[in-house]
Amino acid sequence: MTHFMKPVFLDDGQRSALEAVLDRISIGDERSRRIFIIALDYELTDYDKQRQLGDGDHSGDGADETLDKIAAAADALSGMLRQLPESSFSRLSLQLSADDDYARQYNGRYLNALQDEIERVSAACESRAVKFHEAKIRRHLVGMIINIYRESFEREPLVDDRIRFVALLEEIFTLCGLAIGDGIESLIEASQK
């Protein structure tokens, strides 16, 4: 959670509307709802700051064929990693771990971080950095909301309360005027990788 900054994203009307949503879909008690909304406001404030950092000019002339080829190769590799069957994913992780001179473990987190870097390279080559930045911080925000939910309500949002959690996320994104992208379920899945 982001610390040492005043939450400023949600206004009084949005906080009240969010309280009403939590009440309507029967999540938590008054105290846990208040904790959730305060923590959410911190994360939304941080999200907004991160989003603003990515709003610079990332345009390019697109004339560099080598960069275009790198972007295409990076996109292809990223797509293949995303479609990798679980058995192949596990075998790759085990092989990377076995070949490491320092006995480091290469689990799913490593491969997901690698995939993020490959996508970042592609974005930089194709001058799509703003779009990539936005998707990455949106995934991070959803991951943080999952943690806030877990801590505030002492329930697993994706196991115990998935239907209510999805409804809550949709309400939060709508209430705050945030772009969802490929849909809430896709955003949840992407945040867990």
PDB file of C-alpha atoms in Angstrom:
ATOM      1  CA  MET A   1       0.000   0.000   0.000  1.00  0.00           C
ATOM      2  CA  THR A   2       1.213   3.539  -0.693  1.00  0.00           C
ATOM      3  CA  HIS A   3       2.197   5.460   2.414  1.00  0.00           C
ATOM      4  CA  PHE A   4       2.865   9.075   3.407  1.00  0.00           C
ATOM      5  CA  MET A   5       0.579  10.777   0.976  1.00  0.00           C
ATOM      6  CA  LYS A   6      -2.874  12.147   1.444  1.00  0.00           C
ATOM      7  CA  PRO A   7      -5.528  10.251  -0.487  1.00  0.00           C
ATOM      8  CA  VAL A   8      -7.229  12.683  -2.834  1.00  0.00           C
ATOM      9  CA  PHE A   9      -8.723  10.608  -5.611  1.00  0.00           C
ATOM     10  CA  LEU A  10     -12.213   9.968  -4.246  1.00  0.00           C
ATOM     11  CA  ASP A  11     -14.490  12.904  -3.523  1.00  0.00           C
ATOM     12  CA  ASP A  12     -17.237  12.794  -0.858  1.00  0.00           C
ATOM     13  CA  GLY A  13     -19.873  11.787  -3.401  1.00  0.00           C
ATOM     14  CA  GLN A  14     -17.770   8.892  -4.681  1.00  0.00           C
ATOM     15  CA  ARG A  15     -17.041   7.707  -1.126  1.00  0.00           C
ATOM     16  CA  SER A  16     -20.764   7.763  -0.308  1.00  0.00           C
ATOM     17  CA  ALA A  17     -21.605   5.940  -3.531  1.00  0.00           C
ATOM     18  CA  LEU A  18     -18.963   3.319  -2.775  1.00  0.00           C
ATOM     19  CA  GLU A  19     -20.348   2.827   0.740  1.00  0.00           C
ATOM     20  CA  ALA A  20     -23.781   2.299  -0.811  1.00  0.00           C
ATOM     21  CA  VAL A  21     -22.364  -0.247  -3.279  1.00  0.00           C
ATOM     22  CA  LEU A  22     -20.645  -2.187  -0.472  1.00  0.00           C
ATOM     23  CA  ASP A  23     -23.892  -2.153   1.508  1.00  0.00           C
ATOM     24  CA  ARG A  24     -25.985  -3.197  -1.490  1.00  0.00           C
ATOM     25  CA  ILE A  25     -23.820  -6.191  -2.342  1.00  0.00           C
ATOM     26  CA  SER A  26     -23.429  -7.064   1.367  1.00  0.00           C
ATOM     27  CA  ILE A  27     -19.681  -6.883   1.786  1.00  0.00           C
ATOM     28  CA  GLY A  28     -18.279  -6.385   5.283  1.00  0.00           C
ATOM     29  CA  ASP A  29     -19.493  -4.311   8.192  1.00  0.00           C
ATOM     30  CA  GLU A  30     -19.350  -0.531   8.640  1.00  0.00           C
ATOM     31  CA  ARG A  31     -15.796  -0.535  10.067  1.00  0.00           C
ATOM     32  CA  SER A  32     -14.295  -2.863   7.452  1.00  0.00           C
ATOM     33  CA  ARG A  33     -16.001  -0.890   4.676  1.00  0.00           C
ATOM     34  CA  ARG A  34     -14.490   2.339   5.976  1.00  0.00           C
ATOM     35  CA  ILE A  35     -11.023   0.729   6.082  1.00  0.00           C
ATOM     36  CA  PHE A  36     -11.498  -0.590   2.545  1.00  0.00           C
ATOM     37  CA  ILE A  37     -12.536   2.810   1.172  1.00  0.00           C
ATOM     38  CA  ILE A  38      -9.615   4.630   2.845  1.00  0.00           C
ATOM     39  CA  ALA A  39      -7.084   2.080   1.561  1.00  0.00           C
ATOM     40  CA  LEU A  40      -8.697   2.146  -1.885  1.00  0.00           C
ATOM     41  CA  ASP A  41      -8.429   5.939  -1.966  1.00  0.00           C
ATOM     42  CA  TYR A  42      -4.679   5.678  -1.293  1.00  0.00           C
ATOM     43  CA  GLU A  43      -4.224   3.183  -4.121  1.00  0.00           C
ATOM     44  CA  LEU A  44      -6.355   5.194  -6.543  1.00  0.00           C
ATOM     45  CA  THR A  45      -4.313   8.295  -5.704  1.00  0.00           C
ATOM     46  CA  ASP A  46      -1.104   6.386  -6.418  1.00  0.00           C
ATOM     47  CA  TYR A  47      -2.635   4.937  -9.615  1.00  0.00           C
ATOM     48  CA  ASP A  48      -3.513   8.435 -10.803  1.00  0.00           C
ATOM     49  CA  LYS A  49       0.029   9.678 -10.129  1.00  0.00           C
ATOM     50  CA  GLN A  50       1.532   6.711 -11.999  1.00  0.00           C
ATOM     51  CA  ARG A  51      -0.851   7.280 -14.882  1.00  0.00           C
ATOM     52  CA  GLN A  52       0.178  10.923 -15.121  1.00  0.00           C
ATOM     53  CA  LEU A  53       3.859   9.929 -15.201  1.00  0.00           C
ATOM     54  CA  GLY A  54       3.164   7.908 -18.345  1.00  0.00           C
ATOM     55  CA  ASP A  55       1.395  10.726 -20.168  1.00  0.00           C
ATOM     56  CA  GLY A  56       4.549  12.227 -21.730  1.00  0.00           C
ATOM     57  CA  ASP A  57       5.207  12.339 -25.456  1.00  0.00           C
ATOM     58  CA  HIS A  58       6.202   8.874 -26.665  1.00  0.00           C
ATOM     59  CA  SER A  59       5.726   9.520 -30.354  1.00  0.00           C
ATOM     60  CA  GLY A  60       8.364   8.443 -32.819  1.00  0.00           C
ATOM     61  CA  ASP A  61       8.909   8.702 -36.527  1.00  0.00           C
ATOM     62  CA  GLY A  62       8.495   4.942 -37.079  1.00  0.00           C
ATOM     63  CA  ALA A  63      11.213   4.945 -39.744  1.00  0.00           C
ATOM     64  CA  ASP A  64      13.579   2.490 -38.039  1.00  0.00           C
ATOM     65  CA  GLU A  65      12.977  -0.928 -39.611  1.00  0.00           C
ATOM     66  CA  THR A  66      15.212  -2.662 -37.062  1.00  0.00           C
ATOM     67  CA  LEU A  67      13.027  -1.419 -34.215  1.00  0.00           C
ATOM     68  CA  ASP A  68       9.942  -2.590 -36.092  1.00  0.00           C
ATOM     69  CA  LYS A  69      11.484  -6.066 -36.427  1.00  0.00           C
ATOM     70  CA  ILE A  70      12.409  -6.162 -32.739  1.00  0.00           C
ATOM     71  CA  ALA A  71       8.864  -5.133 -31.828  1.00  0.00           C
ATOM     72  CA  ALA A  72       7.393  -7.870 -34.019  1.00  0.00           C
ATOM     73  CA  ALA A  73       9.739 -10.500 -32.539  1.00  0.00           C
ATOM     74  CA  ALA A  74       8.986  -9.333 -28.998  1.00  0.00           C
ATOM     75  CA  ASP A  75       5.237  -9.461 -29.670  1.00  0.00           C
ATOM     76  CA  ALA A  76       5.579 -12.972 -31.094  1.00  0.00           C
ATOM     77  CA  LEU A  77       7.626 -14.172 -28.093  1.00  0.00           C
ATOM     78  CA  SER A  78       5.204 -12.587 -25.650  1.00  0.00           C
ATOM     79  CA  GLY A  79       2.270 -14.251 -27.393  1.00  0.00           C
ATOM     80  CA  MET A  80       3.995 -17.634 -27.319  1.00  0.00           C
ATOM     81  CA  LEU A  81       4.751 -17.277 -23.591  1.00  0.00           C
ATOM     82  CA  ARG A  82       1.116 -16.393 -22.886  1.00  0.00           C
ATOM     83  CA  GLN A  83      -0.093 -19.489 -24.766  1.00  0.00           C
ATOM     84  CA  LEU A  84       2.487 -21.837 -23.254  1.00  0.00           C
ATOM     85  CA  PRO A  85       0.765 -24.922 -21.818  1.00  0.00           C
ATOM     86  CA  GLU A  86       1.184 -25.404 -18.067  1.00  0.00           C
ATOM     87  CA  SER A  87       3.395 -28.489 -18.553  1.00  0.00           C
ATOM     88  CA  SER A  88       5.760 -26.583 -20.861  1.00  0.00           C
ATOM     89  CA  PHE A  89       5.674 -23.572 -18.534  1.00  0.00           C
ATOM     90  CA  SER A  90       6.747 -25.810 -15.628  1.00  0.00           C
ATOM     91  CA  ARG A  91       9.433 -27.522 -17.701  1.00  0.00           C
ATOM     92  CA  LEU A  92      10.840 -24.148 -18.775  1.00  0.00           C
ATOM     93  CA  SER A  93      10.905 -22.935 -15.164  1.00  0.00           C
ATOM     94  CA  LEU A  94      12.678 -26.104 -14.025  1.00  0.00           C
ATOM     95  CA  GLN A  95      15.236 -25.928 -16.842  1.00  0.00           C
ATOM     96  CA  LEU A  96      16.030 -22.269 -16.171  1.00  0.00           C
ATOM     97  CA  SER A  97      16.490 -23.079 -12.472  1.00  0.00           C
ATOM     98  CA  ALA A  98      18.688 -26.100 -13.218  1.00  0.00           C
ATOM     99  CA  ASP A  99      20.920 -24.102 -15.593  1.00  0.00           C
ATOM    100  CA  ASP A 100      21.449 -21.174 -13.205  1.00  0.00           C
ATOM    101  CA  ASP A 101      25.011 -20.992 -11.856  1.00  0.00           C
ATOM    102  CA  TYR A 102      23.763 -19.355  -8.655  1.00  0.00           C
ATOM    103  CA  ALA A 103      20.962 -21.877  -7.972  1.00  0.00           C
ATOM    104  CA  ARG A 104      18.236 -19.247  -8.340  1.00  0.00           C
ATOM    105  CA  GLN A 105      14.679 -20.453  -8.772  1.00  0.00           C
ATOM    106  CA  TYR A 106      12.785 -19.354 -11.877  1.00  0.00           C
ATOM    107  CA  ASN A 107       9.106 -19.690 -11.043  1.00  0.00           C
ATOM    108  CA  GLY A 108       6.008 -18.237 -12.639  1.00  0.00           C
ATOM    109  CA  ARG A 109       6.748 -14.799 -11.200  1.00  0.00           C
ATOM    110  CA  TYR A 110      10.048 -14.677 -13.050  1.00  0.00           C
ATOM    111  CA  LEU A 111       8.469 -15.704 -16.346  1.00  0.00           C
ATOM    112  CA  ASN A 112       5.681 -13.154 -15.891  1.00  0.00           C
ATOM    113  CA  ALA A 113       8.237 -10.434 -15.113  1.00  0.00           C
ATOM    114  CA  LEU A 114      10.189 -11.514 -18.201  1.00  0.00           C
ATOM    115  CA  GLN A 115       7.035 -11.265 -20.260  1.00  0.00           C
ATOM    116  CA  ASP A 116       6.389  -7.754 -18.921  1.00  0.00           C
ATOM    117  CA  GLU A 117       9.908  -6.760 -19.962  1.00  0.00           C
ATOM    118  CA  ILE A 118       9.452  -8.250 -23.424  1.00  0.00           C
ATOM    119  CA  GLU A 119       6.207  -6.279 -23.782  1.00  0.00           C
ATOM    120  CA  ARG A 120       7.994  -3.154 -22.555  1.00  0.00           C
ATOM    121  CA  VAL A 121      10.676  -3.593 -25.223  1.00  0.00           C
ATOM    122  CA  SER A 122       7.983  -4.024 -27.857  1.00  0.00           C
ATOM    123  CA  ALA A 123       6.143  -0.943 -26.605  1.00  0.00           C
ATOM    124  CA  ALA A 124       9.297   1.156 -26.689  1.00  0.00           C
ATOM    125  CA  CYS A 125      10.108  -0.007 -30.220  1.00  0.00           C
ATOM    126  CA  GLU A 126       6.622   0.703 -31.488  1.00  0.00           C
ATOM    127  CA  SER A 127       6.148   3.911 -29.492  1.00  0.00           C
ATOM    128  CA  ARG A 128       3.283   2.273 -27.607  1.00  0.00           C
ATOM    129  CA  ALA A 129       4.762   3.021 -24.190  1.00  0.00           C
ATOM    130  CA  VAL A 130       1.728   4.991 -22.989  1.00  0.00           C
ATOM    131  CA  LYS A 131      -0.653   2.139 -23.784  1.00  0.00           C
ATOM    132  CA  PHE A 132       1.646  -0.411 -22.146  1.00  0.00           C
ATOM    133  CA  HIS A 133       2.193   1.787 -19.100  1.00  0.00           C
ATOM    134  CA  GLU A 134      -1.547   2.228 -18.658  1.00  0.00           C
ATOM    135  CA  ALA A 135      -2.227  -1.530 -18.880  1.00  0.00           C
ATOM    136  CA  LYS A 136       0.562  -2.319 -16.427  1.00  0.00           C
ATOM    137  CA  ILE A 137      -0.556   0.143 -13.776  1.00  0.00           C
ATOM    138  CA  ARG A 138      -4.196  -0.947 -14.232  1.00  0.00           C
ATOM    139  CA  ARG A 139      -3.131  -4.571 -13.562  1.00  0.00           C
ATOM    140  CA  HIS A 140      -1.183  -3.397 -10.526  1.00  0.00           C
ATOM    141  CA  LEU A 141      -4.200  -1.455  -9.247  1.00  0.00           C
ATOM    142  CA  VAL A 142      -6.445  -4.518  -9.495  1.00  0.00           C
ATOM    143  CA  GLY A 143      -3.827  -6.582  -7.659  1.00  0.00           C
ATOM    144  CA  MET A 144      -3.746  -3.980  -4.896  1.00  0.00           C
ATOM    145  CA  ILE A 145      -7.562  -3.903  -4.678  1.00  0.00           C
ATOM    146  CA  ILE A 146      -7.503  -7.692  -4.274  1.00  0.00           C
ATOM    147  CA  ASN A 147      -5.053  -7.288  -1.357  1.00  0.00           C
ATOM    148  CA  ILE A 148      -7.078  -4.468   0.196  1.00  0.00           C
ATOM    149  CA  TYR A 149     -10.248  -6.556  -0.042  1.00  0.00           C
ATOM    150  CA  ARG A 150      -8.486  -9.535   1.562  1.00  0.00           C
ATOM    151  CA  GLU A 151      -7.125  -7.417   4.418  1.00  0.00           C
ATOM    152  CA  SER A 152     -10.240  -5.319   5.000  1.00  0.00           C
ATOM    153  CA  PHE A 153     -12.835  -8.077   4.903  1.00  0.00           C
ATOM    154  CA  GLU A 154     -10.667 -11.075   5.862  1.00  0.00           C
ATOM    155  CA  ARG A 155     -11.949 -13.029   2.883  1.00  0.00           C
ATOM    156  CA  GLU A 156     -10.379 -14.260  -0.323  1.00  0.00           C
ATOM    157  CA  PRO A 157     -12.007 -12.165  -3.064  1.00  0.00           C
ATOM    158  CA  LEU A 158     -11.260 -14.600  -5.881  1.00  0.00           C
ATOM    159  CA  VAL A 159     -12.233 -17.716  -3.925  1.00  0.00           C
ATOM    160  CA  ASP A 160     -14.862 -16.832  -1.309  1.00  0.00           C
ATOM    161  CA  ASP A 161     -16.469 -13.809  -2.963  1.00  0.00           C
ATOM    162  CA  ARG A 162     -15.609 -13.821  -6.667  1.00  0.00           C
ATOM    163  CA  ILE A 163     -19.071 -12.780  -7.935  1.00  0.00           C
ATOM    164  CA  ARG A 164     -19.378  -9.948  -5.417  1.00  0.00           C
ATOM    165  CA  PHE A 165     -15.764  -8.912  -5.966  1.00  0.00           C
ATOM    166  CA  VAL A 166     -16.208  -8.706  -9.750  1.00  0.00           C
ATOM    167  CA  ALA A 167     -19.362  -6.626  -9.239  1.00  0.00           C
ATOM    168  CA  LEU A 168     -17.471  -4.358  -6.829  1.00  0.00           C
ATOM    169  CA  LEU A 169     -14.568  -3.883  -9.254  1.00  0.00           C
ATOM    170  CA  GLU A 170     -16.966  -2.978 -12.059  1.00  0.00           C
ATOM    171  CA  GLU A 171     -18.623  -0.414  -9.777  1.00  0.00           C
ATOM    172  CA  ILE A 172     -15.248   1.044  -8.720  1.00  0.00           C
ATOM    173  CA  PHE A 173     -14.036   1.404 -12.307  1.00  0.00           C
ATOM    174  CA  THR A 174     -17.343   2.927 -13.416  1.00  0.00           C
ATOM    175  CA  LEU A 175     -17.624   5.230 -10.393  1.00  0.00           C
ATOM    176  CA  CYS A 176     -14.063   6.490 -10.847  1.00  0.00           C
ATOM    177  CA  GLY A 177     -14.267   6.781 -14.640  1.00  0.00           C
ATOM    178  CA  LEU A 178     -11.381   4.349 -15.178  1.00  0.00           C
ATOM    179  CA  ALA A 179     -10.892   2.376 -18.385  1.00  0.00           C
ATOM    180  CA  ILE A 180     -11.342  -1.362 -17.905  1.00  0.00           C
ATOM    181  CA  GLY A 181      -9.615  -2.477 -21.100  1.00  0.00           C
ATOM    182  CA  ASP A 182     -10.396  -6.079 -22.067  1.00  0.00           C
ATOM    183  CA  GLY A 183     -12.980  -6.564 -19.315  1.00  0.00           C
ATOM    184  CA  ILE A 184     -12.939  -7.106 -15.568  1.00  0.00           C
ATOM    185  CA  GLU A 185     -12.327 -10.869 -15.686  1.00  0.00           C
ATOM    186  CA  SER A 186      -9.367 -10.432 -18.055  1.00  0.00           C
ATOM    187  CA  LEU A 187      -8.010  -7.663 -15.842  1.00  0.00           C
ATOM    188  CA  ILE A 188      -8.292  -9.886 -12.751  1.00  0.00           C
ATOM    189  CA  GLU A 189      -6.497 -12.739 -14.486  1.00  0.00           C
ATOM    190  CA  ALA A 190      -3.747 -10.441 -15.771  1.00  0.00           C
ATOM    191  CA  SER A 191      -3.219  -9.008 -12.282  1.00  0.00           C
ATOM    192  CA  GLN A 192      -2.591 -12.506 -10.904  1.00  0.00           C
ATOM    193  CA  LYS A 193       0.226 -13.367 -13.292  1.00  0.00           C
TER     194      LYS A 193
END
